[in-house]
Amino acid sequence: MALRLIIGNKNYSSWSLRPWLALTAFSIPFEEVLVPLDAPDFKERVREHSPAGKVPVLIDGEAVVWESIAILEHLAERFPDRPLWPSEPAARAHARSLATEMHNGFGGVRSAFPMNLWRPVEARVVPEAAASDLRKIGRRWLEARDRFGQSGPFLYGAFSAADAMYAPVATRIRTYALPIEPELDAYVTAIHEHPAFVAWKDAALKETGILAEDEVDWPVVKRV
């Protein structure tokens, strides 16, 4: 039975992006079901699959998995031949820790700078809570790259679940011209140039649904 992934709008839903990116990057076949975030019956439709009433949700036969980090772990167990996590134990432990920290934190960046892939690149004032998060994220990325990332352009060399977790941060850095260490520019570019992300963004730019709460220039909606 094919996997099914329930997601929200590709332009805005950063949590949906994470498992979709992993599934696509690692060539795991799945069916995509998009439920618009502003649909009046959004929660009811999602609760048909998950008690949380939020996206994303992965349906794998009788197994139902919600929360992005749990979905990534399920995929790693379900498809052990796909290197979702680094193979070296120390790198794998570091990657899991980094991914979980993203799942649980950095609310300053997430609240001040919602993911919005169709917004033109334009700098905004960075609140201190977001600036503090960016400094922490920069330190974590540099440590991963310095210790484990010498074999490729991603945090642990090859693309991994940790990169899927941080991909929405990379989009925020670019969209809002957020400050980041210059040596990490190449990492942000690598995320944007990954074929799976390119496919997601291409689809996002074709969407028409608008969420006012994720448009920081509201009531103006800026689109590339």
Tab-separated table of N, CA and C in Angstrom, residues 3-80:
chain	number	residue	atom	x	y	z
A	3	LEU	N	2.296	4.950	0.577
A	3	LEU	CA	2.237	5.935	1.652
A	3	LEU	C	1.397	7.116	1.202
A	4	ARG	N	0.716	7.743	2.151
A	4	ARG	CA	-0.005	8.984	1.874
A	4	ARG	C	0.468	10.040	2.849
A	5	LEU	N	0.750	11.230	2.342
A	5	LEU	CA	1.184	12.338	3.177
A	5	LEU	C	0.166	13.461	3.058
A	6	ILE	N	-0.446	13.815	4.190
A	6	ILE	CA	-1.405	14.905	4.247
A	6	ILE	C	-0.624	16.177	4.565
A	7	ILE	N	-0.750	17.186	3.700
A	7	ILE	CA	0.019	18.415	3.872
A	7	ILE	C	-0.891	19.637	3.732
A	8	GLY	N	-0.335	20.794	4.079
A	8	GLY	CA	-1.016	22.070	3.872
A	8	GLY	C	-0.412	22.808	2.696
A	9	ASN	N	-0.770	24.079	2.559
A	9	ASN	CA	-0.299	24.902	1.441
A	9	ASN	C	1.223	24.868	1.342
A	10	LYS	N	1.725	24.649	0.146
A	10	LYS	CA	3.169	24.556	-0.026
A	10	LYS	C	3.865	25.897	0.164
A	11	ASN	N	3.168	26.983	-0.092
A	11	ASN	CA	3.806	28.284	0.104
A	11	ASN	C	4.087	28.579	1.564
A	12	TYR	N	3.213	28.110	2.441
A	12	TYR	CA	3.284	28.505	3.851
A	12	TYR	C	3.646	27.378	4.832
A	13	SER	N	3.305	26.153	4.518
A	13	SER	CA	3.366	25.090	5.533
A	13	SER	C	4.774	24.521	5.679
A	14	SER	N	5.538	25.123	6.565
A	14	SER	CA	6.919	24.693	6.786
A	14	SER	C	6.990	23.279	7.350
A	15	TRP	N	6.046	22.933	8.211
A	15	TRP	CA	6.066	21.592	8.796
A	15	TRP	C	5.745	20.544	7.749
A	16	SER	N	4.867	20.862	6.800
A	16	SER	CA	4.577	19.924	5.714
A	16	SER	C	5.788	19.723	4.810
A	17	LEU	N	6.534	20.812	4.588
A	17	LEU	CA	7.710	20.725	3.725
A	17	LEU	C	8.693	19.670	4.205
A	18	ARG	N	8.887	19.565	5.492
A	18	ARG	CA	9.964	18.722	6.026
A	18	ARG	C	9.837	17.258	5.600
A	19	PRO	N	8.744	16.560	5.913
A	19	PRO	CA	8.670	15.157	5.484
A	19	PRO	C	8.515	15.005	3.973
A	20	TRP	N	7.824	15.955	3.319
A	20	TRP	CA	7.695	15.887	1.866
A	20	TRP	C	9.071	15.929	1.211
A	21	LEU	N	9.916	16.801	1.715
A	21	LEU	CA	11.264	16.933	1.183
A	21	LEU	C	12.051	15.636	1.359
A	22	ALA	N	11.932	15.029	2.540
A	22	ALA	CA	12.651	13.779	2.790
A	22	ALA	C	12.143	12.654	1.888
A	23	LEU	N	10.824	12.518	1.796
A	23	LEU	CA	10.260	11.479	0.939
A	23	LEU	C	10.725	11.644	-0.502
A	24	THR	N	10.694	12.861	-0.983
A	24	THR	CA	11.059	13.117	-2.373
A	24	THR	C	12.557	12.972	-2.592
A	25	ALA	N	13.347	13.513	-1.685
A	25	ALA	CA	14.808	13.460	-1.833
A	25	ALA	C	15.324	12.033	-1.833
A	26	PHE	N	14.657	11.162	-1.052
A	26	PHE	CA	15.130	9.788	-0.939
A	26	PHE	C	14.323	8.816	-1.799
A	27	SER	N	13.571	9.377	-2.743
A	27	SER	CA	12.855	8.568	-3.744
A	27	SER	C	11.966	7.503	-3.110
A	28	ILE	N	11.235	7.910	-2.083
A	28	ILE	CA	10.270	7.026	-1.442
A	28	ILE	C	8.902	7.341	-2.046
A	29	PRO	N	8.277	6.399	-2.723
A	29	PRO	CA	6.991	6.682	-3.375
A	29	PRO	C	5.905	7.016	-2.347
A	30	PHE	N	5.090	8.021	-2.667
A	30	PHE	CA	4.000	8.399	-1.783
A	30	PHE	C	2.955	9.175	-2.557
A	31	GLU	N	1.757	9.200	-1.989
A	31	GLU	CA	0.667	9.996	-2.535
A	31	GLU	C	0.520	11.251	-1.689
A	32	GLU	N	0.435	12.385	-2.327
A	32	GLU	CA	0.281	13.665	-1.648
A	32	GLU	C	-1.190	14.057	-1.594
A	33	VAL	N	-1.650	14.439	-0.408
A	33	VAL	CA	-3.015	14.939	-0.239
A	33	VAL	C	-2.916	16.316	0.400
A	34	LEU	N	-3.279	17.358	-0.343
A	34	LEU	CA	-3.150	18.722	0.160
A	34	LEU	C	-4.504	19.224	0.657
A	35	VAL	N	-4.524	19.640	1.919
A	35	VAL	CA	-5.711	20.236	2.516
A	35	VAL	C	-5.391	21.712	2.766
A	36	PRO	N	-6.051	22.650	2.088
A	36	PRO	CA	-5.729	24.065	2.273
A	36	PRO	C	-5.859	24.491	3.736
A	37	LEU	N	-4.886	25.232	4.221
A	37	LEU	CA	-4.877	25.638	5.624
A	37	LEU	C	-6.045	26.531	5.993
A	38	ASP	N	-6.596	27.246	4.993
A	38	ASP	CA	-7.712	28.135	5.280
A	38	ASP	C	-9.068	27.502	4.960
A	39	ALA	N	-9.087	26.211	4.681
A	39	ALA	CA	-10.368	25.544	4.419
A	39	ALA	C	-11.229	25.589	5.682
A	40	PRO	N	-12.518	25.920	5.580
A	40	PRO	CA	-13.363	26.014	6.769
A	40	PRO	C	-13.459	24.708	7.548
A	41	ASP	N	-13.285	23.591	6.841
A	41	ASP	CA	-13.360	22.288	7.501
A	41	ASP	C	-11.976	21.644	7.627
A	42	PHE	N	-10.938	22.503	7.690
A	42	PHE	CA	-9.564	21.985	7.716
A	42	PHE	C	-9.358	20.974	8.844
A	43	LYS	N	-9.673	21.356	10.068
A	43	LYS	CA	-9.421	20.467	11.203
A	43	LYS	C	-10.225	19.182	11.092
A	44	GLU	N	-11.458	19.283	10.659
A	44	GLU	CA	-12.285	18.093	10.531
A	44	GLU	C	-11.696	17.136	9.497
A	45	ARG	N	-11.235	17.683	8.384
A	45	ARG	CA	-10.661	16.834	7.337
A	45	ARG	C	-9.366	16.179	7.794
A	46	VAL	N	-8.549	16.926	8.520
A	46	VAL	CA	-7.286	16.347	8.982
A	46	VAL	C	-7.533	15.357	10.108
A	47	ARG	N	-8.524	15.632	10.946
A	47	ARG	CA	-8.825	14.712	12.053
A	47	ARG	C	-9.403	13.388	11.579
A	48	GLU	N	-9.773	13.318	10.321
A	48	GLU	CA	-10.140	12.019	9.760
A	48	GLU	C	-8.939	11.077	9.740
A	49	HIS	N	-7.749	11.670	9.803
A	49	HIS	CA	-6.519	10.888	9.740
A	49	HIS	C	-5.698	10.958	11.022
A	50	SER	N	-5.771	12.096	11.742
A	50	SER	CA	-4.925	12.297	12.918
A	50	SER	C	-5.696	13.008	14.016
A	51	PRO	N	-5.538	12.568	15.269
A	51	PRO	CA	-6.236	13.235	16.368
A	51	PRO	C	-5.736	14.644	16.629
A	52	ALA	N	-4.531	14.973	16.143
A	52	ALA	CA	-3.967	16.298	16.395
A	52	ALA	C	-4.655	17.372	15.563
A	53	GLY	N	-5.229	16.988	14.445
A	53	GLY	CA	-5.881	17.974	13.593
A	53	GLY	C	-4.928	18.938	12.929
A	54	LYS	N	-3.674	18.531	12.774
A	54	LYS	CA	-2.660	19.384	12.161
A	54	LYS	C	-1.926	18.604	11.082
A	55	VAL	N	-1.363	19.339	10.127
A	55	VAL	CA	-0.500	18.721	9.125
A	55	VAL	C	0.960	18.937	9.524
A	56	PRO	N	1.825	18.015	9.099
A	56	PRO	CA	1.600	16.885	8.205
A	56	PRO	C	1.155	15.632	8.945
A	57	VAL	N	0.590	14.703	8.179
A	57	VAL	CA	0.232	13.383	8.685
A	57	VAL	C	0.679	12.362	7.651
A	58	LEU	N	1.371	11.327	8.088
A	58	LEU	CA	1.770	10.243	7.196
A	58	LEU	C	0.907	9.024	7.503
A	59	ILE	N	0.330	8.453	6.456
A	59	ILE	CA	-0.471	7.238	6.596
A	59	ILE	C	0.266	6.120	5.891
A	60	ASP	N	0.630	5.119	6.649
A	60	ASP	CA	1.399	3.979	6.144
A	60	ASP	C	0.647	2.711	6.527
A	61	GLY	N	-0.327	2.332	5.697
A	61	GLY	CA	-1.166	1.196	6.053
A	61	GLY	C	-1.962	1.505	7.304
A	62	GLU	N	-1.811	0.690	8.326
A	62	GLU	CA	-2.514	0.915	9.589
A	62	GLU	C	-1.781	1.894	10.493
A	63	ALA	N	-0.555	2.228	10.131
A	63	ALA	CA	0.226	3.179	10.939
A	63	ALA	C	-0.092	4.607	10.511
A	64	VAL	N	-0.410	5.436	11.497
A	64	VAL	CA	-0.648	6.856	11.262
A	64	VAL	C	0.358	7.631	12.112
A	65	VAL	N	1.126	8.494	11.466
A	65	VAL	CA	2.191	9.219	12.154
A	65	VAL	C	1.995	10.710	11.919
A	66	TRP	N	1.948	11.478	12.993
A	66	TRP	CA	1.905	12.929	12.864
A	66	TRP	C	3.113	13.511	13.599
A	67	GLU	N	3.351	14.796	13.389
A	67	GLU	CA	4.552	15.505	13.822
A	67	GLU	C	5.718	15.152	12.888
A	68	SER	N	6.329	16.185	12.340
A	68	SER	CA	7.365	16.008	11.320
A	68	SER	C	8.516	15.125	11.777
A	69	ILE	N	9.006	15.342	12.990
A	69	ILE	CA	10.153	14.575	13.457
A	69	ILE	C	9.807	13.102	13.604
A	70	ALA	N	8.581	12.802	14.043
A	70	ALA	CA	8.145	11.413	14.171
A	70	ALA	C	8.019	10.766	12.796
A	71	ILE	N	7.541	11.519	11.817
A	71	ILE	CA	7.430	10.992	10.458
A	71	ILE	C	8.802	10.645	9.911
A	72	LEU	N	9.780	11.516	10.127
A	72	LEU	CA	11.129	11.250	9.639
A	72	LEU	C	11.719	10.000	10.286
A	73	GLU	N	11.497	9.837	11.578
A	73	GLU	CA	11.996	8.642	12.260
A	73	GLU	C	11.292	7.392	11.743
A	74	HIS	N	9.995	7.495	11.508
A	74	HIS	CA	9.251	6.346	10.965
A	74	HIS	C	9.807	5.960	9.600
A	75	LEU	N	10.084	6.947	8.764
A	75	LEU	CA	10.623	6.656	7.436
A	75	LEU	C	11.998	6.004	7.529
A	76	ALA	N	12.818	6.461	8.471
A	76	ALA	CA	14.147	5.871	8.634
A	76	ALA	C	14.050	4.405	9.033
A	77	GLU	N	13.077	4.065	9.883
A	77	GLU	CA	12.874	2.667	10.280
A	77	GLU	C	12.261	1.850	9.147
A	78	ARG	N	11.332	2.466	8.461
A	78	ARG	CA	10.586	1.762	7.409
A	78	ARG	C	11.444	1.503	6.180
A	79	PHE	N	12.377	2.396	5.908
A	79	PHE	CA	13.217	2.280	4.718
A	79	PHE	C	14.691	2.354	5.123
A	80	PRO	N	15.193	1.310	5.762
A	80	PRO	CA	16.572	1.350	6.262
A	80	PRO	C	17.623	1.449	5.158
